[in-house]
Structures are given as structure tokens and as C-alpha cells.
PDB file of C-alpha atoms in Angstrom:
ATOM      1  CA  MET A 343       0.185   0.391   0.269  1.00 40.00           C
ATOM      2  CA  SER A 344       1.212   3.411  -0.631  1.00 47.00           C
ATOM      3  CA  ALA A 345       0.344   7.076   0.343  1.00 44.00           C
ATOM      4  CA  PRO A 346      -1.877   8.549  -1.894  1.00 47.00           C
ATOM      5  CA  GLU A 347      -0.085  10.427  -4.529  1.00 59.00           C
ATOM      6  CA  PRO A 348      -1.167  14.143  -2.794  1.00 61.00           C
ATOM      7  CA  ASN A 349       0.416  13.250   0.427  1.00 76.00           C
ATOM      8  CA  ARG A 350       3.875  12.689  -1.391  1.00 84.00           C
ATOM      9  CA  TRP A 351       5.115  16.451   0.082  1.00 87.00           C
ATOM     10  CA  LEU A 352       4.744  15.307   3.514  1.00 90.00           C
ATOM     11  CA  LYS A 353       7.180  12.127   2.797  1.00 91.00           C
ATOM     12  CA  LEU A 354       9.580  14.334   1.380  1.00 91.00           C
ATOM     13  CA  LYS A 355       9.205  16.523   4.279  1.00 92.00           C
ATOM     14  CA  THR A 356       9.496  14.338   6.587  1.00 94.00           C
ATOM     15  CA  LYS A 357      12.487  13.102   4.860  1.00 95.00           C
ATOM     16  CA  LEU A 358      14.167  16.258   5.160  1.00 94.00           C
ATOM     17  CA  LEU A 359      13.240  16.506   8.777  1.00 95.00           C
ATOM     18  CA  ILE A 360      14.764  13.357   9.949  1.00 95.00           C
ATOM     19  CA  LYS A 361      18.114  14.391   7.952  1.00 95.00           C
ATOM     20  CA  ALA A 362      18.266  17.734   9.315  1.00 95.00           C
ATOM     21  CA  CYS A 363      18.216  15.645  12.580  1.00 95.00           C
ATOM     22  CA  GLY A 364      21.281  14.045  11.726  1.00 95.00           C
ATOM     23  CA  GLY A 365      19.857  11.165  10.362  1.00 96.00           C
ATOM     24  CA  LEU A 366      17.231   7.895  11.792  1.00 96.00           C
ATOM     25  CA  GLU A 367      19.482   6.802  14.313  1.00 97.00           C
ATOM     26  CA  GLU A 368      19.981  10.493  15.670  1.00 96.00           C
ATOM     27  CA  ALA A 369      16.560  11.216  15.301  1.00 96.00           C
ATOM     28  CA  SER A 370      15.276   7.957  17.316  1.00 96.00           C
ATOM     29  CA  ALA A 371      17.641   9.164  19.711  1.00 96.00           C
ATOM     30  CA  ALA A 372      16.042  12.293  20.307  1.00 95.00           C
ATOM     31  CA  CYS A 373      12.613  11.187  20.142  1.00 94.00           C
ATOM     32  CA  LYS A 374      13.649   8.979  22.806  1.00 94.00           C
ATOM     33  CA  GLU A 375      15.503  11.765  25.053  1.00 93.00           C
ATOM     34  CA  SER A 376      12.749  13.993  24.441  1.00 90.00           C
ATOM     35  CA  CYS A 377       9.221  12.988  23.678  1.00 89.00           C
ATOM     36  CA  ARG A 378       8.857   8.896  23.824  1.00 93.00           C
ATOM     37  CA  ASP A 379      10.568   6.239  22.106  1.00 95.00           C
ATOM     38  CA  TYR A 380      10.230   5.973  18.398  1.00 95.00           C
ATOM     39  CA  SER A 381      11.884   3.366  16.148  1.00 95.00           C
ATOM     40  CA  VAL A 382      14.488   3.314  13.467  1.00 96.00           C
ATOM     41  CA  PRO A 383      12.343   1.203  11.533  1.00 96.00           C
ATOM     42  CA  HIS A 384       9.434   3.256  12.294  1.00 95.00           C
ATOM     43  CA  LEU A 385      10.947   6.695  11.506  1.00 96.00           C
ATOM     44  CA  SER A 386      12.657   5.026   8.131  1.00 95.00           C
ATOM     45  CA  ARG A 387       8.715   3.955   6.909  1.00 95.00           C
ATOM     46  CA  CYS A 388       7.139   7.154   7.648  1.00 94.00           C
ATOM     47  CA  GLN A 389       9.832   9.226   4.998  1.00 93.00           C
ATOM     48  CA  ARG A 390       9.050   6.330   2.424  1.00 92.00           C
ATOM     49  CA  PRO A 391       6.596   7.372  -0.038  1.00 89.00           C
ATOM     50  CA  GLU A 392       5.441   3.727  -0.890  1.00 90.00           C
ATOM     51  CA  LYS A 393       4.339   2.704   3.015  1.00 90.00           C
ATOM     52  CA  PRO A 394       1.335   4.220   4.653  1.00 90.00           C
ATOM     53  CA  ASP A 395       3.162   5.526   8.090  1.00 91.00           C
ATOM     54  CA  PHE A 396       3.143   9.171   8.827  1.00 93.00           C
ATOM     55  CA  LEU A 397       4.815  10.648  11.877  1.00 94.00           C
ATOM     56  CA  PRO A 398       2.677  11.603  14.880  1.00 93.00           C
ATOM     57  CA  ILE A 399       2.649  15.321  15.289  1.00 92.00           C
ATOM     58  CA  ASP A 400       3.755  14.772  18.665  1.00 93.00           C
ATOM     59  CA  ILE A 401       7.000  13.605  17.137  1.00 94.00           C
ATOM     60  CA  VAL A 402       7.217  16.249  14.164  1.00 94.00           C
ATOM     61  CA  LEU A 403       7.304  18.791  16.626  1.00 93.00           C
ATOM     62  CA  CYS A 404       9.803  16.742  18.948  1.00 92.00           C
ATOM     63  CA  LEU A 405      12.159  16.466  15.629  1.00 94.00           C
ATOM     64  CA  GLU A 406      11.443  20.501  14.585  1.00 92.00           C
ATOM     65  CA  ALA A 407      12.580  20.795  18.613  1.00 92.00           C
ATOM     66  CA  TYR A 408      15.721  19.173  18.126  1.00 94.00           C
ATOM     67  CA  CYS A 409      16.695  20.223  14.967  1.00 93.00           C
ATOM     68  CA  GLY A 410      15.222  24.144  15.252  1.00 91.00           C
ATOM     69  CA  GLN A 411      13.246  23.845  11.989  1.00 90.00           C
ATOM     70  CA  PRO A 412       9.377  23.939  11.749  1.00 90.00           C
ATOM     71  CA  ILE A 413      10.369  22.057   8.440  1.00 90.00           C
ATOM     72  CA  VAL A 414       6.983  19.849   8.117  1.00 92.00           C
ATOM     73  CA  THR A 415       4.586  22.367  10.070  1.00 89.00           C
ATOM     74  CA  ALA A 416       5.754  25.105   8.077  1.00 85.00           C
ATOM     75  CA  ALA A 417       5.084  23.014   5.289  1.00 84.00           C
ATOM     76  CA  MET A 418       1.249  22.135   6.370  1.00 84.00           C
ATOM     77  CA  ALA A 419       0.890  26.111   7.190  1.00 78.00           C
ATOM     78  CA  GLU A 420       1.649  26.410   3.344  1.00 76.00           C
ATOM     79  CA  VAL A 421      -0.830  23.788   2.180  1.00 73.00           C
ATOM     80  CA  ARG A 422      -3.414  24.860   4.628  1.00 67.00           C
ATOM     81  CA  PRO A 423      -6.554  26.191   2.284  1.00 57.00           C
ATOM     82  CA  ALA A 424      -7.108  29.764   1.750  1.00 49.00           C
ATOM     83  CA  GLY A 425     -10.555  29.387   3.232  1.00 45.00           C
ATOM     84  CA  ASP A 426      -8.891  28.708   6.933  1.00 46.00           C
ATOM     85  CA  GLY A 427      -8.833  32.599   7.303  1.00 54.00           C
ATOM     86  CA  VAL A 428      -8.448  34.177  11.007  1.00 60.00           C
ATOM     87  CA  GLY A 429     -11.288  33.924  13.246  1.00 70.00           C
ATOM     88  CA  CYS A 430     -13.469  35.638  15.835  1.00 84.00           C
ATOM     89  CA  LEU A 431     -11.306  38.538  18.443  1.00 84.00           C
ATOM     90  CA  ARG A 432     -12.071  36.362  21.271  1.00 86.00           C
ATOM     91  CA  ASP A 433     -10.617  33.452  20.154  1.00 85.00           C
ATOM     92  CA  GLU A 434      -7.643  34.522  18.855  1.00 86.00           C
ATOM     93  CA  VAL A 435      -6.950  36.243  21.850  1.00 87.00           C
ATOM     94  CA  ALA A 436      -7.732  32.835  23.513  1.00 87.00           C
ATOM     95  CA  ASP A 437      -5.213  30.977  21.396  1.00 86.00           C
ATOM     96  CA  VAL A 438      -2.511  33.981  21.870  1.00 87.00           C
ATOM     97  CA  ILE A 439      -2.996  33.079  26.107  1.00 90.00           C
ATOM     98  CA  GLU A 440      -2.904  29.349  25.980  1.00 88.00           C
ATOM     99  CA  ARG A 441       0.125  29.610  23.952  1.00 87.00           C
ATOM    100  CA  GLY A 442       1.787  32.075  25.969  1.00 88.00           C
ATOM    101  CA  GLY A 443       1.126  29.489  28.692  1.00 88.00           C
ATOM    102  CA  ASP A 444       2.702  26.743  27.226  1.00 88.00           C
ATOM    103  CA  LEU A 445       5.527  28.793  26.112  1.00 89.00           C
ATOM    104  CA  SER A 446       5.950  29.991  29.875  1.00 91.00           C
ATOM    105  CA  LYS A 447       5.567  26.443  31.223  1.00 91.00           C
ATOM    106  CA  ALA A 448       8.442  25.170  28.545  1.00 91.00           C
ATOM    107  CA  VAL A 449      10.623  28.305  29.890  1.00 93.00           C
ATOM    108  CA  ARG A 450       9.682  27.678  33.417  1.00 93.00           C
ATOM    109  CA  ALA A 451      11.072  23.500  32.642  1.00 92.00           C
ATOM    110  CA  ALA A 452      13.913  24.595  30.880  1.00 93.00           C
ATOM    111  CA  MET A 453      15.142  27.070  33.733  1.00 93.00           C
ATOM    112  CA  ALA A 454      14.568  24.323  36.529  1.00 93.00           C
ATOM    113  CA  ASP A 455      18.513  23.601  36.434  1.00 94.00           C
ATOM    114  CA  GLY A 456      19.810  27.134  35.778  1.00 93.00           C
ATOM    115  CA  GLN A 457      20.447  26.920  32.306  1.00 93.00           C
ATOM    116  CA  VAL A 458      18.941  26.595  28.629  1.00 92.00           C
ATOM    117  CA  ASP A 459      20.866  23.351  26.401  1.00 92.00           C
ATOM    118  CA  PRO A 460      20.663  23.992  22.786  1.00 89.00           C
ATOM    119  CA  ARG A 461      17.538  21.247  22.832  1.00 89.00           C
ATOM    120  CA  GLU A 462      15.480  23.401  24.927  1.00 91.00           C
ATOM    121  CA  GLY A 463      16.573  26.385  23.002  1.00 91.00           C
ATOM    122  CA  ALA A 464      15.319  25.130  19.832  1.00 89.00           C
ATOM    123  CA  GLU A 465      11.884  24.208  21.423  1.00 89.00           C
ATOM    124  CA  ILE A 466      11.183  27.105  23.290  1.00 92.00           C
ATOM    125  CA  GLY A 467      12.207  29.017  19.547  1.00 89.00           C
ATOM    126  CA  VAL A 468       9.472  26.893  17.753  1.00 88.00           C
ATOM    127  CA  MET A 469       7.251  27.993  20.464  1.00 89.00           C
ATOM    128  CA  LEU A 470       7.995  31.448  19.943  1.00 90.00           C
ATOM    129  CA  ASP A 471       7.583  31.429  16.855  1.00 87.00           C
ATOM    130  CA  GLU A 472       4.077  29.819  16.947  1.00 87.00           C
ATOM    131  CA  PHE A 473       3.442  32.535  19.581  1.00 88.00           C
ATOM    132  CA  PHE A 474       3.999  35.730  17.558  1.00 87.00           C
ATOM    133  CA  ALA A 475       1.888  33.587  14.748  1.00 87.00           C
ATOM    134  CA  GLU A 476      -0.978  33.810  17.275  1.00 87.00           C
ATOM    135  CA  LEU A 477      -0.498  37.175  17.833  1.00 88.00           C
ATOM    136  CA  HIS A 478      -0.686  38.311  14.640  1.00 87.00           C
ATOM    137  CA  GLN A 479      -3.829  36.321  14.095  1.00 87.00           C
ATOM    138  CA  ALA A 480      -5.064  38.376  16.981  1.00 87.00           C
ATOM    139  CA  ARG A 481      -4.090  41.495  15.306  1.00 87.00           C
ATOM    140  CA  GLN A 482      -5.899  40.705  12.291  1.00 86.00           C
ATOM    141  CA  ALA A 483      -8.843  39.367  14.299  1.00 84.00           C
ATOM    142  CA  LEU A 484      -8.820  43.178  15.776  1.00 86.00           C
ATOM    143  CA  THR A 485      -8.714  44.557  12.298  1.00 85.00           C
ATOM    144  CA  GLU A 486     -11.266  42.339  11.098  1.00 83.00           C
ATOM    145  CA  ALA A 487     -13.622  43.281  14.486  1.00 83.00           C
ATOM    146  CA  LEU A 488     -12.817  47.240  14.080  1.00 85.00           C
ATOM    147  CA  ARG A 489     -14.163  47.099  10.492  1.00 81.00           C
ATOM    148  CA  PRO A 490     -17.083  48.653   9.766  1.00 80.00           C
ATOM    149  CA  LYS A 491     -19.688  45.693   8.244  1.00 70.00           C
ATOM    150  CA  ALA A 492     -22.141  46.154   4.959  1.00 60.00           C
ATOM    151  CA  ALA A 493     -24.735  44.237   6.355  1.00 50.00           C
ATOM    152  CA  SER A 494     -25.174  45.905   9.692  1.00 46.00           C
ATOM    153  CA  ALA A 495     -24.600  49.622   7.840  1.00 47.00           C
ATOM    154  CA  ALA A 496     -27.548  48.905   5.521  1.00 48.00           C
ATOM    155  CA  GLY A 497     -29.688  47.861   7.956  1.00 49.00           C
ATOM    156  CA  ALA A 498     -29.280  51.102  10.496  1.00 48.00           C
ATOM    157  CA  GLY A 499     -30.665  53.110   8.237  1.00 48.00           C
ATOM    158  CA  GLN A 500     -34.076  51.082   8.253  1.00 46.00           C
TER     159      GLN A 500
END
């Protein structure tokens, strides 16, 4: 069984992510150290187009934090349908607060021993990028909320 043709790009990005981590062995070791056990054979299957396996999102995030590059998640964001616009201001601000809390927990955990190691720094860097993206969406939602609505303006004159 092979991965559906439209998802071949995801297999390629997975392969690039594993390579950026130093290869299959190092990626597997990074998973074990930072997240959970994920074997070399399983990682290998997730990067091969003819196999149906895909990396679980927690493993993607772990490996991206390890190598310091959002290879898979950035590619996923790029292919997101254009219809997925900014949500309402309330929801966007709630997302910012949630990301900020996650970021705060990660920094607190990283600083527990008084220093931030490279893996922790990479993870915090990815989280900061995500936080700023959420903040940008909240700003866009505020701009939308301040924009006059055509329907309500037409109904106000009746």
C-alpha cells in the first residue's frame, strides 16, 4: 500500500526533517530523549512514499525542536486551504493566551536547572515562532472586528 499521491510532499518533508536531525539513528535517539521511543524502522517507514505511515504530530514537534527548524509544520501551514482565515477576536486572543501559557511552562521547565540547553532552546524558539504567529492572527482579528460591516450599516438606516 502506498501513501496517497497528494501526500507525497509530506513524505519528502518528513525525510528532510529526519536528515536535519542527523539521520534516522539520531532522530530516534532525540525522540527517546525528548518525547517517547520511536524506532529507526518506524521513522524510516514514515519517510518512504510507498509506505502508509506518517509521523505522529508529537514526534514531528519533537524532531523540529531538536533540529530547530519547523520543516513539516511550516509546509503544512503553507498548504492549508485559503478558506482557513482568521477567526473571531475572542477566539484568537484565547489562542494567544493558551500559547503564552505553554511557552511559559516550557521556559520554566528549561530553566529549572539554571540553564537552557540547545534542545530546549530550539523547542522554545519554535514555540516563540508559534506564539508570534498567534499574536499576528489576533491582530488581524482585531482589524476585522473594527472594520464596518456592510450588512449592519445597511440595516441601521431602516
